[in-house]
Coordinates of C-alpha atoms and ligand atoms in Angstrom, one line a residue:
Chain A
M1495 CA 29.4 27.9 -11.5
T1496 CA 25.7 27.1 -12.1
V1497 CA 23.9 24.0 -12.6
A1498 CA 23.9 22.7 -15.9
A1499 CA 19.4 23.7 -16.8
E1500 CA 17.4 20.4 -18.0
A1501 CA 15.1 20.1 -20.4
R1502 CA 12.3 19.0 -19.3
P1503 CA 10.3 17.5 -22.9
G1504 CA 6.9 16.4 -22.1
S1505 CA 3.9 15.9 -23.8
D1506 CA 1.1 18.0 -23.6
A1507 CA -0.7 17.8 -26.9
G1508 CA -3.6 20.5 -27.9
R1509 CA -1.9 23.6 -26.9
P1510 CA -2.0 25.7 -30.3
R1511 CA 1.7 27.1 -30.8
R1512 CA 2.5 30.5 -29.6
D1513 CA 3.3 32.8 -32.7
L1514 CA 5.5 34.7 -33.7
G1515 CA 3.4 38.0 -33.8
S1516 CA 2.2 36.7 -30.2
S1517 CA 5.0 36.7 -28.6
L1518 CA 6.6 39.9 -30.0
M1519 CA 3.4 41.0 -28.4
R1520 CA 5.3 39.8 -25.0
L1521 CA 8.2 41.5 -25.5
V1522 CA 6.3 45.2 -25.3
P1523 CA 5.5 45.5 -21.8
P1524 CA 9.1 44.1 -20.2
V1525 CA 10.7 46.6 -23.4
L1526 CA 8.4 49.8 -21.3
V1527 CA 9.6 48.6 -18.1
F1528 CA 13.4 48.7 -19.6
L1529 CA 12.9 52.5 -21.0
A1530 CA 10.8 53.8 -17.8
A1531 CA 14.2 52.4 -16.0
I1532 CA 16.6 53.9 -18.6
A1533 CA 14.4 57.1 -18.4
I1534 CA 14.2 57.6 -14.6
W1535 CA 17.8 56.9 -14.0
E1536 CA 19.0 59.7 -16.3
L1537 CA 16.3 61.9 -14.0
A1538 CA 18.2 61.0 -10.8
T1539 CA 21.7 61.1 -12.0
A1540 CA 21.2 63.8 -14.2
G1541 CA 23.5 66.7 -13.7
T1542 CA 25.8 65.0 -11.3
G1543 CA 29.9 65.1 -12.5
R1544 CA 32.3 61.8 -11.7
R1545 CA 30.4 59.5 -10.0
V1546 CA 30.7 55.8 -9.5
I1547 CA 26.8 55.8 -11.8
P1548 CA 26.9 58.7 -13.9
P1549 CA 23.8 59.3 -16.5
P1550 CA 23.1 57.1 -19.4
S1551 CA 23.4 60.1 -21.4
A1552 CA 26.9 60.3 -20.4
I1553 CA 27.8 56.5 -20.9
V1554 CA 26.5 57.3 -24.7
A1555 CA 28.8 59.9 -24.6
A1556 CA 31.3 58.2 -23.0
M1557 CA 31.0 55.7 -25.7
G1558 CA 31.6 58.0 -28.7
R1559 CA 34.4 59.3 -27.2
E1560 CA 36.4 56.0 -26.8
S1561 CA 34.4 54.4 -29.5
D1562 CA 38.7 53.9 -31.4
L1563 CA 39.2 52.0 -27.9
L1564 CA 35.7 50.0 -27.6
T1565 CA 35.6 49.0 -31.1
R1566 CA 38.9 47.2 -30.6
S1567 CA 38.2 45.4 -26.9
A1568 CA 34.6 44.9 -28.2
I1569 CA 36.1 43.0 -31.2
A1570 CA 38.5 41.1 -29.0
T1571 CA 36.2 39.9 -26.2
F1572 CA 33.6 39.1 -28.3
T1573 CA 36.4 37.1 -30.5
E1574 CA 37.6 35.0 -27.0
A1575 CA 33.6 34.9 -25.8
L1576 CA 32.6 33.0 -28.8
G1577 CA 35.5 30.8 -29.7
G1578 CA 35.6 29.6 -26.3
L1579 CA 31.7 29.2 -27.0
L1580 CA 32.4 27.2 -29.9
I1581 CA 35.5 25.2 -28.5
G1582 CA 33.9 24.5 -25.2
S1583 CA 30.4 23.3 -27.3
V1584 CA 32.3 21.1 -29.8
A1585 CA 34.5 19.6 -27.3
G1586 CA 30.9 19.4 -24.8
I1587 CA 28.8 18.2 -27.7
V1588 CA 31.9 15.1 -28.6
I1589 CA 32.4 14.0 -25.3
G1590 CA 28.6 13.0 -24.5
F1591 CA 28.1 11.6 -27.7
A1592 CA 31.6 9.5 -26.6
T1593 CA 30.9 8.1 -23.4
A1594 CA 26.7 9.0 -23.3
R1595 CA 27.6 5.2 -25.6
W1596 CA 29.2 3.4 -23.3
A1597 CA 26.9 3.1 -19.1
V1598 CA 30.3 3.4 -17.2
A1599 CA 32.0 6.3 -18.6
R1600 CA 28.8 7.9 -18.1
D1601 CA 27.9 7.1 -14.3
I1602 CA 31.7 8.2 -14.6
L1603 CA 31.3 11.2 -16.3
V1604 CA 28.2 12.7 -15.7
P1605 CA 28.2 13.0 -11.4
L1606 CA 32.1 14.5 -12.1
A1607 CA 31.0 16.7 -14.2
V1608 CA 27.9 17.8 -12.3
G1609 CA 30.5 18.5 -9.7
A1610 CA 33.6 20.4 -11.9
S1611 CA 30.2 22.4 -12.2
T1612 CA 29.1 23.7 -9.0
I1613 CA 32.6 24.8 -8.4
P1614 CA 33.7 28.3 -8.8
L1615 CA 35.6 26.9 -11.7
I1616 CA 36.2 31.4 -12.2
A1617 CA 39.4 30.5 -9.1
I1618 CA 41.1 28.7 -11.6
A1619 CA 41.7 32.2 -14.5
P1620 CA 44.6 32.8 -12.9
I1621 CA 46.4 28.9 -13.4
I1622 CA 44.6 29.0 -17.3
G1623 CA 45.9 32.4 -17.5
N1624 CA 49.8 31.2 -16.6
W1625 CA 48.9 27.7 -18.6
F1626 CA 48.1 29.9 -21.8
G1627 CA 50.1 32.4 -20.7
V1628 CA 47.8 36.2 -20.2
L1629 CA 49.1 37.5 -22.8
N1630 CA 48.0 35.2 -25.9
P1631 CA 43.8 35.6 -26.0
L1632 CA 43.4 31.7 -26.3
S1633 CA 43.7 32.2 -22.6
K1634 CA 40.4 33.9 -22.1
M1635 CA 39.4 31.5 -24.8
M1636 CA 39.9 28.1 -22.2
M1637 CA 38.3 30.4 -19.6
A1638 CA 35.0 30.5 -21.3
A1639 CA 35.5 27.3 -22.4
L1640 CA 36.2 25.9 -19.3
L1641 CA 32.8 27.3 -18.3
V1642 CA 30.8 25.8 -21.8
F1643 CA 31.7 22.7 -21.2
F1644 CA 30.2 21.5 -18.4
P1645 CA 26.8 22.6 -19.7
V1646 CA 26.7 20.9 -22.5
V1647 CA 28.6 17.7 -21.9
I1648 CA 25.7 17.2 -19.1
N1649 CA 22.9 17.9 -20.9
V1650 CA 24.0 16.5 -24.3
I1651 CA 24.6 13.0 -21.8
R1652 CA 20.8 13.6 -20.7
G1653 CA 19.5 14.6 -23.9
L1654 CA 20.8 10.8 -24.8
V1655 CA 20.2 9.2 -22.6
E1656 CA 16.9 9.7 -20.9
V1657 CA 14.5 8.5 -24.1
Q1658 CA 11.2 7.3 -23.0
P1659 CA 11.6 3.5 -22.7
A1660 CA 8.3 3.5 -24.7
Q1661 CA 9.9 5.2 -27.3
L1662 CA 12.6 2.2 -27.5
E1663 CA 10.3 -0.4 -27.2
L1664 CA 8.3 1.1 -30.5
M1665 CA 12.3 0.9 -32.4
R1666 CA 12.9 -2.9 -31.2
S1667 CA 9.8 -4.1 -32.4
Y1668 CA 11.1 -2.3 -35.8
A1669 CA 14.4 -4.5 -35.3
S1670 CA 15.8 -1.3 -36.2
S1671 CA 20.1 -0.9 -35.2
P1672 CA 21.9 1.0 -31.9
T1673 CA 22.4 3.2 -35.9
E1674 CA 18.7 3.6 -36.4
V1675 CA 18.1 4.6 -32.7
L1676 CA 20.6 7.2 -32.4
R1677 CA 19.9 8.7 -35.4
K1678 CA 16.0 8.7 -35.4
V1679 CA 15.4 9.2 -31.5
R1680 CA 18.5 9.4 -29.4
V1681 CA 19.9 12.9 -31.1
P1682 CA 16.8 14.8 -32.0
N1683 CA 16.0 14.0 -28.5
M1684 CA 18.8 15.6 -27.6
L1685 CA 18.5 18.5 -29.4
P1686 CA 15.7 20.0 -26.7
F1687 CA 18.1 19.5 -24.4
L1688 CA 21.7 20.7 -26.0
F1689 CA 19.9 24.8 -26.7
T1690 CA 18.5 24.6 -23.4
A1691 CA 22.9 24.2 -22.4
L1692 CA 23.4 26.8 -24.9
K1693 CA 21.7 29.3 -23.8
V1694 CA 23.1 28.9 -20.4
A1695 CA 26.5 28.7 -22.1
A1696 CA 26.3 32.0 -24.6
T1697 CA 26.0 33.9 -20.8
L1698 CA 28.6 31.6 -19.7
A1699 CA 31.4 32.1 -22.4
F1700 CA 31.5 36.4 -21.9
I1701 CA 31.1 35.8 -18.0
G1702 CA 34.4 33.4 -18.6
A1703 CA 36.1 35.8 -21.1
I1704 CA 36.3 38.6 -19.3
V1705 CA 37.3 37.8 -15.4
A1706 CA 39.8 36.5 -17.2
E1707 CA 40.7 39.4 -18.5
Y1708 CA 40.3 40.9 -14.9
F1709 CA 43.5 38.2 -14.0
G1710 CA 45.6 40.2 -16.4
G1711 CA 46.6 40.2 -20.1
T1712 CA 46.6 43.0 -23.1
S1713 CA 44.7 46.6 -22.6
A1714 CA 42.6 46.3 -25.4
V1715 CA 40.0 44.3 -24.0
I1716 CA 36.5 44.5 -22.8
G1717 CA 37.3 43.3 -18.8
R1718 CA 40.7 45.9 -18.8
V1719 CA 38.7 48.5 -19.8
V1720 CA 36.2 48.3 -17.2
L1721 CA 39.3 47.7 -14.4
T1722 CA 41.5 50.7 -15.3
S1723 CA 38.8 52.9 -16.1
M1724 CA 37.7 52.6 -13.1
S1725 CA 41.0 52.9 -11.1
S1726 CA 41.2 56.5 -12.9
G1727 CA 37.4 57.2 -12.4
R1728 CA 36.5 57.2 -15.5
F1729 CA 33.4 55.7 -14.1
D1730 CA 30.6 56.7 -18.0
V1731 CA 34.0 54.2 -19.7
A1732 CA 34.2 51.7 -17.0
W1733 CA 29.7 51.5 -17.8
A1734 CA 30.1 51.9 -21.3
G1735 CA 32.4 48.6 -20.9
I1736 CA 30.4 47.1 -19.1
I1737 CA 27.1 47.5 -21.5
I1738 CA 29.1 46.3 -24.7
G1739 CA 30.2 43.7 -23.3
A1740 CA 26.6 43.1 -21.8
L1741 CA 25.1 43.7 -25.0
G1742 CA 27.2 41.1 -26.6
A1743 CA 26.6 38.4 -23.9
L1744 CA 22.5 39.2 -24.8
G1745 CA 23.6 39.2 -28.0
A1746 CA 25.1 35.4 -28.8
Y1747 CA 22.0 34.5 -26.1
L1748 CA 19.0 35.6 -29.1
I1749 CA 21.4 34.4 -31.9
V1750 CA 20.5 30.8 -29.6
V1751 CA 17.2 31.0 -29.4
I1752 CA 16.4 32.2 -32.5
A1753 CA 18.2 28.9 -33.8
E1754 CA 16.4 27.1 -32.0
R1755 CA 13.1 28.0 -33.0
L1756 CA 14.4 28.0 -36.4
I1757 CA 16.0 24.1 -36.1
I1758 CA 13.5 23.0 -33.9
P1759 CA 10.5 24.8 -34.0
W1760 CA 9.2 21.5 -32.5
S1761 CA 10.3 21.3 -29.2
P1762 CA 7.9 21.3 -26.2
S1763 CA 10.0 23.8 -24.4
F1764 CA 8.1 26.7 -26.7
R1765 CA 4.8 24.9 -25.5
A1766 CA 5.2 25.8 -21.6
Chain B
M272 CA -5.1 -25.4 -17.6
S273 CA -6.4 -28.4 -19.3
S274 CA -10.0 -27.5 -18.6
V275 CA -9.9 -24.3 -20.8
P276 CA -12.3 -24.7 -23.6
V277 CA -10.2 -24.2 -26.1
T278 CA -11.9 -23.2 -29.7
P279 CA -9.8 -24.3 -32.9
P280 CA -9.2 -21.2 -35.0
A281 CA -10.9 -20.5 -37.6
S282 CA -7.9 -21.0 -40.3
D283 CA -5.7 -23.7 -40.0
A284 CA -2.9 -21.0 -40.3
L285 CA -1.4 -20.6 -37.0
A286 CA -0.3 -16.4 -36.5
V287 CA 0.1 -17.6 -32.7
R288 CA 1.4 -20.9 -31.5
L289 CA 1.9 -20.0 -26.8
A290 CA 2.1 -23.5 -25.2
G291 CA 3.3 -23.7 -21.5
V292 CA 4.6 -20.0 -21.6
H293 CA 5.7 -19.5 -17.4
K294 CA 6.8 -15.9 -16.8
S295 CA 8.4 -14.7 -13.1
F296 CA 9.7 -11.1 -12.4
P297 CA 12.4 -11.2 -10.4
V298 CA 11.7 -9.1 -7.4
K299 CA 14.1 -7.4 -4.1
G300 CA 14.4 -10.2 -1.7
G301 CA 15.4 -13.0 -3.6
S302 CA 11.6 -13.6 -4.6
S303 CA 9.9 -13.6 -7.4
T304 CA 6.1 -12.4 -8.5
V305 CA 4.8 -15.1 -11.1
A306 CA 3.8 -12.8 -13.9
L307 CA 2.3 -15.7 -16.3
E308 CA 1.8 -19.3 -15.1
D309 CA 1.1 -22.5 -17.7
I310 CA -0.5 -20.5 -20.9
G311 CA -1.5 -21.7 -23.3
L312 CA -3.3 -20.8 -26.7
D313 CA -3.2 -20.6 -30.5
I314 CA -4.6 -17.9 -32.2
G315 CA -5.5 -18.4 -36.1
T316 CA -4.5 -16.1 -38.7
G317 CA -6.6 -13.1 -39.4
E318 CA -8.0 -13.4 -35.9
F319 CA -9.1 -10.5 -33.5
V320 CA -8.6 -12.0 -30.6
S321 CA -8.5 -10.1 -26.5
L322 CA -7.0 -10.2 -23.5
I323 CA -9.1 -9.2 -20.9
G324 CA -9.3 -9.6 -17.2
P325 CA -7.8 -7.0 -13.8
S326 CA -4.9 -5.0 -13.4
G327 CA -2.0 -7.3 -13.0
C328 CA -3.2 -10.1 -14.1
G329 CA -0.2 -9.8 -17.2
K330 CA -2.1 -9.2 -20.2
S331 CA 0.7 -6.8 -20.8
T332 CA 3.4 -8.7 -20.2
L333 CA 1.9 -11.5 -22.6
L334 CA 1.7 -9.6 -25.1
R335 CA 5.3 -7.9 -24.9
I336 CA 6.3 -12.4 -25.0
V337 CA 4.6 -12.4 -27.9
G338 CA 6.0 -9.1 -29.1
D339 CA 9.5 -10.3 -27.9
L340 CA 9.7 -7.7 -26.1
I341 CA 10.3 -9.5 -23.4
E342 CA 11.6 -13.0 -23.1
P343 CA 9.1 -16.3 -21.4
T344 CA 10.7 -17.6 -17.9
A345 CA 9.5 -20.9 -19.9
G346 CA 6.9 -22.6 -22.6
T347 CA 7.4 -21.7 -26.6
V348 CA 6.3 -18.3 -28.1
E349 CA 5.7 -19.3 -32.3
V350 CA 4.4 -16.4 -34.5
N351 CA 3.2 -17.4 -37.8
G352 CA 5.4 -20.7 -37.9
K353 CA 8.8 -19.1 -36.4
P354 CA 10.5 -18.0 -33.0
A355 CA 9.2 -14.9 -31.8
H356 CA 12.7 -13.4 -32.1
Q357 CA 12.7 -14.3 -35.7
A358 CA 9.4 -12.8 -36.2
R359 CA 10.7 -9.8 -34.5
I360 CA 13.4 -8.9 -36.6
D361 CA 11.2 -10.1 -39.9
R362 CA 8.8 -7.4 -38.6
D363 CA 6.3 -8.9 -38.0
Y364 CA 4.8 -6.9 -35.3
G365 CA 3.1 -3.8 -35.7
M366 CA 2.5 -2.1 -32.3
V367 CA 0.4 -0.2 -30.8
F368 CA 0.9 0.8 -26.8
Q369 CA -1.6 3.0 -24.1
A370 CA -0.5 6.1 -24.5
P371 CA 0.6 6.9 -28.3
V372 CA 4.1 7.1 -28.4
L373 CA 5.7 9.5 -30.9
F374 CA 7.9 11.8 -31.6
D375 CA 8.1 14.7 -31.3
W376 CA 10.4 16.6 -33.9
R377 CA 8.2 14.5 -36.6
T378 CA 5.2 15.6 -38.5
V379 CA 2.2 13.3 -38.5
E380 CA 3.2 12.6 -42.0
A381 CA 6.9 11.7 -41.1
N382 CA 5.3 9.5 -38.1
V383 CA 4.3 7.6 -40.3
R384 CA 6.6 6.8 -42.2
L385 CA 8.6 5.9 -39.8
P386 CA 8.7 2.0 -39.7
L387 CA 9.1 2.4 -44.1
E388 CA 12.2 4.2 -43.7
L389 CA 13.7 1.6 -41.2
M390 CA 12.4 -1.7 -43.6
T391 CA 14.4 -0.6 -46.7
G392 CA 12.6 -2.0 -49.1
A393 CA 9.5 0.2 -49.8
A394 CA 10.8 2.9 -52.7
G395 CA 10.2 7.3 -52.1
A396 CA 6.4 6.9 -54.2
D397 CA 5.6 4.0 -53.3
R398 CA 6.0 4.3 -49.6
D399 CA 4.2 8.1 -49.8
R400 CA 1.2 6.8 -51.8
R401 CA 0.9 4.1 -48.0
V402 CA 1.0 6.7 -46.1
R403 CA -1.0 8.6 -47.4
E404 CA -3.5 5.6 -47.7
M405 CA -3.4 5.7 -43.8
L406 CA -4.0 8.3 -43.0
D407 CA -6.8 7.9 -44.9
L408 CA -8.2 5.6 -43.3
V409 CA -8.1 6.6 -40.5
G410 CA -9.3 10.2 -41.3
L411 CA -6.4 12.3 -40.7
A412 CA -5.1 13.6 -44.1
D413 CA -5.7 17.2 -43.2
F414 CA -3.1 16.7 -40.4
T415 CA -0.4 15.9 -41.7
R416 CA 1.9 17.8 -42.1
H417 CA 0.9 18.6 -37.7
H418 CA 2.9 17.9 -34.9
P419 CA 1.8 15.3 -32.6
H420 CA 1.5 18.2 -29.8
Q421 CA -0.9 20.4 -32.0
L422 CA -3.1 17.5 -32.3
S423 CA -5.6 15.5 -29.1
G424 CA -5.2 12.3 -27.2
G425 CA -7.6 10.5 -29.8
M426 CA -5.9 11.9 -33.2
Q427 CA -2.6 11.4 -31.4
Q428 CA -3.8 7.7 -30.9
R429 CA -5.4 6.9 -34.5
V430 CA -1.8 8.6 -35.6
A431 CA -0.1 5.4 -34.0
I432 CA -2.0 2.8 -35.2
A433 CA -1.6 4.1 -38.9
R434 CA 2.0 3.8 -37.7
A435 CA 1.7 0.2 -36.5
L436 CA -0.6 -0.8 -40.1
V437 CA 1.9 0.9 -43.0
F438 CA 3.5 -1.9 -43.4
E439 CA 1.2 -4.9 -43.7
P440 CA 2.7 -6.2 -40.5
A441 CA 1.3 -9.7 -40.3
L442 CA 0.9 -9.1 -36.5
L443 CA -1.4 -6.4 -34.6
L444 CA -0.4 -6.1 -30.8
M445 CA -2.5 -3.8 -28.9
D446 CA -1.9 -3.2 -25.6
E447 CA -5.1 -0.9 -24.0
P448 CA -4.7 1.4 -27.0
F449 CA -8.3 3.8 -25.8
G450 CA -8.0 3.3 -22.4
A451 CA -7.0 7.0 -22.4
L452 CA -9.6 8.2 -24.1
D453 CA -13.5 8.7 -24.1
E454 CA -16.4 6.6 -24.5
M455 CA -17.0 8.0 -28.0
T456 CA -13.7 8.9 -29.6
R457 CA -13.2 5.2 -28.1
E458 CA -16.2 3.9 -29.8
R459 CA -15.6 5.6 -33.1
L460 CA -11.4 4.2 -33.1
N461 CA -13.0 0.3 -32.8
G462 CA -15.5 0.7 -35.7
E463 CA -12.1 2.0 -37.7
V464 CA -10.2 -0.4 -36.0
L465 CA -12.1 -3.2 -37.6
K466 CA -13.3 -1.0 -41.1
V467 CA -8.3 -2.1 -41.3
W468 CA -9.2 -5.4 -40.1
A469 CA -11.5 -5.9 -42.6
R470 CA -9.2 -4.5 -45.3
T471 CA -6.0 -6.0 -44.6
G472 CA -7.0 -9.2 -42.6
T473 CA -4.2 -8.8 -40.3
T474 CA -4.1 -10.9 -37.1
V475 CA -4.8 -8.8 -33.9
I476 CA -4.2 -9.2 -30.4
F477 CA -5.7 -6.6 -28.4
V478 CA -5.9 -6.1 -24.4
T479 CA -8.7 -4.3 -22.6
H480 CA -10.1 -3.2 -19.6
S481 CA -13.8 -3.0 -20.9
I482 CA -15.8 -5.7 -21.9
P483 CA -18.4 -3.9 -24.2
E484 CA -15.0 -3.2 -26.6
A485 CA -13.9 -6.6 -26.4
V486 CA -17.3 -7.8 -27.1
F487 CA -17.7 -5.5 -30.1
L488 CA -14.2 -6.5 -31.9
S489 CA -13.2 -9.7 -31.7
T490 CA -13.7 -13.1 -32.5
R491 CA -12.4 -15.0 -29.5
V492 CA -12.6 -13.1 -25.8
V493 CA -9.4 -14.2 -23.8
V494 CA -10.7 -14.2 -20.1
M495 CA -7.9 -13.9 -17.6
S496 CA -7.2 -14.4 -14.1
P497 CA -4.8 -12.9 -11.9
R498 CA -1.8 -14.6 -9.4
P499 CA -1.0 -16.0 -10.9
G500 CA -2.5 -14.6 -14.3
R501 CA -3.3 -17.7 -15.9
I502 CA -6.2 -18.0 -18.9
S503 CA -9.8 -18.4 -17.4
E504 CA -12.3 -18.8 -19.9
I505 CA -11.7 -18.3 -23.4
I506 CA -15.6 -17.1 -25.3
D507 CA -16.6 -17.2 -28.5
I508 CA -18.3 -14.3 -30.1
D509 CA -20.2 -15.6 -33.0
L510 CA -21.6 -11.5 -33.9
P511 CA -21.7 -11.6 -37.5
Q512 CA -19.4 -9.7 -39.4
P513 CA -18.9 -7.2 -40.3
R514 CA -19.9 -5.3 -36.8
T515 CA -21.7 -2.3 -37.0
E516 CA -23.6 0.0 -34.7
E517 CA -26.6 -2.5 -34.5
T518 CA -24.1 -4.8 -33.7
R519 CA -24.2 -2.7 -29.6
E520 CA -28.1 -3.0 -29.4
S521 CA -28.2 -6.9 -30.7
E522 CA -29.6 -9.3 -28.1
R523 CA -26.8 -11.7 -28.4
Y524 CA -24.9 -8.4 -27.8
F525 CA -25.9 -8.9 -24.6
E526 CA -25.7 -12.2 -23.4
L527 CA -21.8 -12.2 -24.7
V528 CA -21.3 -8.8 -22.8
T529 CA -22.7 -10.6 -20.0
Q530 CA -21.3 -13.8 -20.3
V531 CA -18.0 -12.1 -20.1
R532 CA -18.8 -10.3 -16.9
E533 CA -19.9 -13.3 -15.4
A534 CA -16.7 -15.1 -16.1
L535 CA -14.7 -12.2 -14.9
R536 CA -16.6 -12.1 -12.0
A537 CA -16.3 -16.3 -11.4
Q538 CA -12.4 -16.1 -11.2
H539 CA -12.8 -14.6 -7.6
G540 CA -15.7 -15.4 -6.5
G541 CA -17.6 -12.3 -7.0
G542 CA -16.9 -9.0 -8.0
A543 CA -14.8 -8.2 -5.7
S544 CA -11.6 -7.6 -6.1
A545 CA -11.8 -7.3 -9.7
A546 CA -13.4 -4.4 -9.2
R547 CA -10.6 -3.1 -6.4
A548 CA -8.2 -4.8 -8.8
R549 CA -10.2 -1.5 -11.1
A550 CA -9.9 1.1 -7.9
E551 CA -6.3 0.2 -8.5
G552 CA -5.4 1.9 -11.0
G553 CA -6.9 1.5 -14.7
I554 CA -3.7 1.5 -16.0
G555 CA -2.1 -2.6 -16.8
Ligands
ADP568 N1 9.3 -5.7 -15.1 C1 8.2 -6.2 -14.6 N2 9.0 -6.6 -13.0 C2 8.3 -6.4 -12.2 N3 7.5 -7.7 -12.0 C3 6.4 -6.8 -13.0 C4 7.3 -6.2 -14.6 N4 6.0 -6.6 -15.2 C5 5.4 -6.5 -15.0 N5 5.2 -7.2 -13.6 C6 4.7 -7.4 -12.1 O1 3.7 -9.0 -13.1 C7 2.2 -8.7 -13.6 C8 1.6 -8.7 -14.3 O2 1.2 -7.6 -15.2 P1 1.3 -6.9 -16.2 O3 1.4 -7.3 -17.4 O4 1.3 -5.9 -16.6 O5 -0.7 -6.8 -15.6 P2 -1.8 -6.0 -16.4 O6 -1.3 -5.8 -17.6 O7 -2.5 -7.1 -16.9 O8 -1.8 -5.0 -15.7 C9 2.0 -7.5 -12.0 O9 2.1 -8.6 -10.8 C10 3.1 -6.7 -12.1 O10 3.3 -6.5 -11.0
MG569 MG1 -1.3 -3.7 -19.0

């Protein structure tokens, strides 16, 4: 689906870290542009009837009207996506740790994982649906988990393995054990890679869950709401579903970003 | 190399004893590069010995063999009367590389504390006191909570020095630690290294490209020549201790700088290839 992005921790000394205030200030221009785009969208579509692209006010109205269905759908879909994110991440981390220790396993697994992450995994959604049962939310969760797994496992392995040789030499000069090297060097070195993967994975989980829903299943889920309201010409409801799905993915992404800030404030990715 | 004038070490306790050390690296195609040939050198406890020579003459290789980061192809390496491997297991080495090799995720304080964490002997409070002392000594007392990337290159290197010294290793190995720094920072850090050396009494082996630096710091300067790497001359630096800014202006200092320069030049029948080696890149 997506070639996993990778963190590139590098040293560039002396640069001050961006503080939270200036980070927020940098958000002002894009937010203004976004609001302007909404306004233009509204003006361009206002007064038109049931169109493929309804005005934002109509979408908001649809959200109110269908709040019950949309809420139930959002809860169902978010559960699938976040469950998939959790399952895929844990599996990626566990398998990454297990294989990073053995050079042979790693040399076989990484090319396979990179290869697998470039094929459109979404295409096997119907198979997964059949396997776990289309009516079982687990089938959606597993699709999301599958998409999440590859970038996570690749980045965990890279982060554990791609340690500066000089750092390993330093640890060798202290006669430190492999366990100490793992705890004091490899794991912290891996964290920026892991968060890079999780940011990609947060959106992939929602893509996986919603696309899996398109292939059938219970009706009170975002994917089905979009499909059925689209086919009955209720484009405002379809758009409401799309926007709720997008907000879910954005929320998951932001949670990862905040966690990254809190857990690894030293990360080189904040200095780029 | 029987012609090398080996000065007996000041003390009868030997920190390092190298005999017949030979190192070749395999290169693709089946042949091999001879990085070091027949190196013999005795270093007494408490000495400050510099290795100087053009790029590729094997200075780093020699230092890494002493530190048991790589093994010699032939010859014996003893450190404090033990094989180098045992000395490493006993944590006899403090190492400083050309790059500071700090950990991003650790504060300055935590970087310096790392070797103490690994060497379980020191208790918590004692550990923190030693870390603070070391940071004081290298002038970073106000930066304990900073992360490495918030410091200048010179400050980062001082953290690396504090980390190498915090567990009071018997032998300090430094590979062009100030090679990437400007002249002024380098001179200041030279002074700091000497201060630390005087206070801790540790033995130092110091690799450098800089003749003035070698003369200013050392009790002996080992001049090496390339292809294959050998010791071509050992020069006693009889400047009085402690070395100060006046040392740099003394007549004897200039004589010794000239002597080392000539020793470096002599090995190629002229300075051409040394100059070329320098131009090829200062990274040894
Ligand atoms: N790991 C290695 N593999 C192959 N050749 C090496 C290796 N390390 C050093 N050499 C070779 O050994 C010689 C000495 O290198 P080095 O000790 O780094 O020199 P210096 O530090 O004096 O510049 C050089 O010719 C270098 O190419
Ligand atoms: Mg070198």
